[in-house]
Amino acid sequence: MQVKITEKITLNVEVSGHGPAMLLLHGNGEDHHIFDTIAEKLQQHFTLYAVDSREHGSSTKTGITFNYEDLAEDIHLLINQLGLKEVNIVGFSDGGIIALLLGIRQEAYLNKIASLSPNLSPKDWKKKPLQYLEQKYKETKDPAFYLMLNEPNIDPEALKKIQIPSLITAGENDLFYRSMYRTIENQIPDATLKIIKGHDHSSYIIDTDLLYNDFMQFFEDEKSK
């Protein structure tokens, strides 16, 4: 369905399943279909809201430059528009950043967040992936690449404001330095960090249900509601 959140922005949201609310937020250059495989299982326990971010999928494409705070505000407006309470968020990469930003804002509707392969700053990129990103931006001037080269800029101290259970994951061979994930784990009071062995930034997320059991364990108190 199409949900108008502002005068200029409409988000595409695919709703399925039954149970507590769970938002699925994809990464840069993707759409909600990256979660299709795991969603088939999760929808047996949760009402899933699989969202296309602005400029992605079937959501509004304005061509206007945006930042991560804009994306987080979009999801905030969407949740309020839908009247959701006790919301669980599963966000990958950009979606994981959005989850952290909403957690820092201490939004009352949040229940738990799972932030999958996020980063806090452009400084978190490993050297080779960063060089590739810089080259791609030089070739294309794509605003999506510009965003990743300049944001996010999350102060690690701000993570202490996240007062809800938080699952943080990263691939063993992720794009970002392991030390950054340790920082996130240490700064969020109720955080659990899981490193997925043998996987890169996205291979444990896209078109796989690898994290299904981890999600069910993390969100286990939701199953009986």
Coordinates of C-alpha atoms in Angstrom, one line a residue:
M1 CA 0.0 0.0 0.0
Q2 CA 1.0 3.6 -0.5
V3 CA 1.2 5.8 2.7
K4 CA 1.4 9.5 2.3
I5 CA 3.6 10.8 5.1
T6 CA 4.1 14.4 3.9
E7 CA 2.9 16.6 1.1
K8 CA 5.7 15.4 -1.1
I9 CA 6.6 11.9 0.2
T10 CA 4.7 8.7 -0.2
L11 CA 6.2 5.4 1.1
N12 CA 5.4 2.0 -0.3
V13 CA 4.6 -0.5 2.4
E14 CA 3.9 -4.2 2.0
V15 CA 1.9 -5.6 4.9
S16 CA 1.7 -9.3 5.8
G17 CA 1.3 -11.7 8.6
H18 CA -0.2 -11.3 12.1
G19 CA 1.1 -10.5 15.5
P20 CA 3.1 -7.7 17.0
A21 CA 4.3 -5.0 14.6
M22 CA 7.7 -5.4 12.9
L23 CA 9.1 -2.9 10.4
L24 CA 11.6 -4.2 7.9
L25 CA 14.0 -1.5 6.6
H26 CA 16.3 -2.1 3.7
G27 CA 19.7 -0.7 2.8
N28 CA 21.0 1.8 0.2
G29 CA 20.1 1.0 -3.4
E30 CA 17.7 -1.8 -2.4
D31 CA 14.0 -2.2 -1.7
H32 CA 11.9 -4.3 0.7
H33 CA 12.3 -7.4 -1.4
I34 CA 15.7 -8.2 0.1
F35 CA 13.7 -9.5 3.1
D36 CA 11.3 -11.7 1.1
T37 CA 12.8 -15.1 2.1
I38 CA 13.0 -14.4 5.9
A39 CA 9.6 -12.6 5.8
E40 CA 7.9 -15.8 4.8
K41 CA 8.8 -17.2 8.2
L42 CA 8.5 -14.0 10.3
Q43 CA 5.0 -13.3 9.1
Q44 CA 3.8 -16.3 11.0
H45 CA 4.6 -14.5 14.2
F46 CA 4.6 -10.8 13.4
T47 CA 2.6 -8.3 11.4
L48 CA 5.3 -7.2 8.9
Y49 CA 5.6 -3.7 7.4
A50 CA 8.2 -4.0 4.7
V51 CA 9.0 -0.4 3.7
D52 CA 10.6 1.1 0.6
S53 CA 12.6 4.2 1.7
R54 CA 12.2 7.4 -0.2
E55 CA 14.0 7.3 -3.6
H56 CA 13.9 3.5 -3.5
G57 CA 11.5 0.8 -4.8
S58 CA 8.0 2.1 -5.3
S59 CA 8.2 5.0 -2.9
T60 CA 8.4 8.7 -4.0
K61 CA 11.4 9.7 -6.1
T62 CA 12.0 13.4 -5.9
G63 CA 15.7 13.5 -6.8
I64 CA 16.2 15.8 -3.9
T65 CA 19.2 15.3 -1.7
F66 CA 18.4 13.7 1.6
N67 CA 20.2 12.5 4.8
Y68 CA 19.8 9.8 7.4
E69 CA 17.8 12.1 9.7
D70 CA 15.4 12.6 6.9
L71 CA 15.0 8.8 6.5
A72 CA 14.5 8.4 10.2
E73 CA 11.9 11.1 10.2
D74 CA 10.1 9.4 7.3
I75 CA 9.8 6.2 9.4
H76 CA 8.7 8.1 12.4
L77 CA 5.9 9.8 10.4
L78 CA 4.9 6.4 8.9
I79 CA 4.6 4.7 12.3
N80 CA 2.5 7.5 13.6
Q81 CA 0.4 7.5 10.4
L82 CA -0.3 3.8 10.8
G83 CA -1.0 4.2 14.5
L84 CA 1.5 1.5 15.5
K85 CA 2.5 0.8 19.1
E86 CA 5.3 -1.4 20.6
V87 CA 7.0 -1.6 17.3
N88 CA 10.0 -3.8 16.6
I89 CA 12.4 -2.6 13.9
V90 CA 14.7 -4.8 11.8
G91 CA 17.0 -2.6 9.7
F92 CA 19.8 -3.5 7.4
S93 CA 22.7 -1.1 6.7
D94 CA 20.9 2.2 6.1
G95 CA 17.9 0.7 7.8
G96 CA 20.1 -0.2 10.7
I97 CA 21.2 3.4 11.0
I98 CA 17.6 4.5 11.0
A99 CA 16.9 2.1 13.8
L100 CA 19.7 3.5 15.9
L101 CA 18.6 7.1 15.2
L102 CA 15.1 6.4 16.3
G103 CA 16.4 4.6 19.4
I104 CA 18.5 7.6 20.2
R105 CA 15.4 9.8 19.9
Q106 CA 13.8 7.4 22.5
E107 CA 10.6 7.2 20.5
A108 CA 7.8 5.8 22.8
Y109 CA 6.5 3.4 20.2
L110 CA 9.7 1.4 20.1
N111 CA 9.9 -2.1 21.6
K112 CA 13.1 -3.6 20.3
I113 CA 15.5 -2.9 17.5
A114 CA 17.7 -5.2 15.4
S115 CA 20.4 -3.1 13.6
L116 CA 22.1 -5.2 11.0
S117 CA 25.5 -4.0 9.7
P118 CA 25.1 -0.3 10.4
N119 CA 27.9 2.2 10.8
L120 CA 28.3 5.3 12.8
S121 CA 30.5 7.4 10.6
P122 CA 32.2 7.4 7.2
K123 CA 35.4 6.8 9.1
D124 CA 34.2 3.3 9.9
W125 CA 34.7 2.1 6.3
K126 CA 37.6 -0.3 5.6
K127 CA 40.1 1.0 3.1
K128 CA 39.3 -1.0 0.0
P129 CA 35.5 -0.6 0.2
L130 CA 35.9 3.1 0.8
Q131 CA 38.1 3.4 -2.3
Y132 CA 35.5 1.6 -4.4
L133 CA 32.8 3.9 -3.0
E134 CA 34.8 7.0 -3.8
Q135 CA 35.4 5.8 -7.4
K136 CA 31.8 5.0 -7.9
Y137 CA 30.7 8.4 -6.8
K138 CA 33.3 10.0 -9.0
E139 CA 31.9 8.1 -12.0
T140 CA 28.2 8.5 -11.3
K141 CA 27.7 11.5 -8.9
D142 CA 24.9 9.3 -7.5
P143 CA 23.5 11.0 -4.3
A144 CA 23.2 7.6 -2.7
F145 CA 27.0 7.2 -2.8
Y146 CA 27.4 10.8 -1.6
L147 CA 25.3 10.0 1.4
M148 CA 27.4 7.0 2.4
L149 CA 30.6 9.1 1.9
N150 CA 29.5 11.9 4.2
E151 CA 27.1 10.2 6.7
P152 CA 26.0 9.1 9.2
N153 CA 27.7 11.1 11.9
I154 CA 26.4 9.4 15.1
D155 CA 28.3 10.3 18.3
P156 CA 29.0 7.0 20.1
E157 CA 28.0 8.8 23.4
A158 CA 24.5 9.3 22.0
L159 CA 24.0 5.5 21.8
K160 CA 23.7 5.5 25.6
K161 CA 20.3 7.1 25.1
I162 CA 19.0 3.8 23.5
Q163 CA 17.1 2.3 26.4
I164 CA 15.5 -0.7 24.7
P165 CA 16.9 -4.2 23.9
S166 CA 19.0 -3.9 20.8
L167 CA 20.5 -6.7 18.6
I168 CA 23.5 -5.6 16.6
T169 CA 24.9 -7.9 13.9
A170 CA 27.8 -7.7 11.4
G171 CA 29.3 -10.0 8.9
E172 CA 32.7 -11.5 9.8
N173 CA 34.0 -9.9 6.5
D174 CA 31.9 -6.7 6.7
L175 CA 32.6 -3.4 5.1
F176 CA 33.2 -1.7 8.4
Y177 CA 35.8 -2.1 11.1
R178 CA 35.0 -4.6 13.9
S179 CA 36.0 -2.1 16.6
M180 CA 33.1 0.1 15.6
Y181 CA 30.6 -2.7 16.3
R182 CA 32.3 -3.3 19.7
T183 CA 31.7 0.4 20.4
I184 CA 28.0 0.1 19.6
E185 CA 27.7 -2.9 21.8
N186 CA 29.5 -1.2 24.7
Q187 CA 27.6 2.1 24.4
I188 CA 24.0 0.7 24.3
P189 CA 23.0 -0.4 27.8
D190 CA 21.0 -3.5 26.6
A191 CA 22.8 -4.5 23.4
T192 CA 23.8 -7.9 22.1
L193 CA 26.4 -8.2 19.3
K194 CA 26.5 -11.1 17.0
I195 CA 29.2 -11.6 14.4
I196 CA 28.1 -13.8 11.5
K197 CA 31.0 -16.0 10.6
G198 CA 31.9 -16.6 6.9
H199 CA 29.7 -13.7 5.7
D200 CA 30.2 -10.2 4.3
H201 CA 28.1 -7.0 4.7
S202 CA 25.0 -8.4 3.1
S203 CA 25.3 -12.1 2.4
Y204 CA 23.6 -13.1 5.7
I205 CA 20.7 -10.7 5.0
I206 CA 19.6 -10.6 1.4
D207 CA 17.5 -13.5 0.1
T208 CA 18.2 -15.7 3.1
D209 CA 16.5 -16.7 6.4
L210 CA 19.8 -17.2 8.2
L211 CA 18.9 -14.9 11.0
Y212 CA 15.4 -16.3 11.6
N213 CA 16.3 -18.2 14.7
D214 CA 18.3 -15.3 16.1
F215 CA 15.3 -13.0 15.5
M216 CA 12.9 -15.4 17.2
Q217 CA 15.2 -15.7 20.2
F218 CA 15.7 -11.9 20.4
F219 CA 12.0 -11.1 20.0
E220 CA 10.9 -14.3 21.9
D221 CA 8.7 -12.6 24.4
E222 CA 6.6 -11.3 21.5
K223 CA 5.6 -14.7 20.2
S224 CA 2.9 -15.3 22.8
K225 CA 1.2 -12.0 22.4

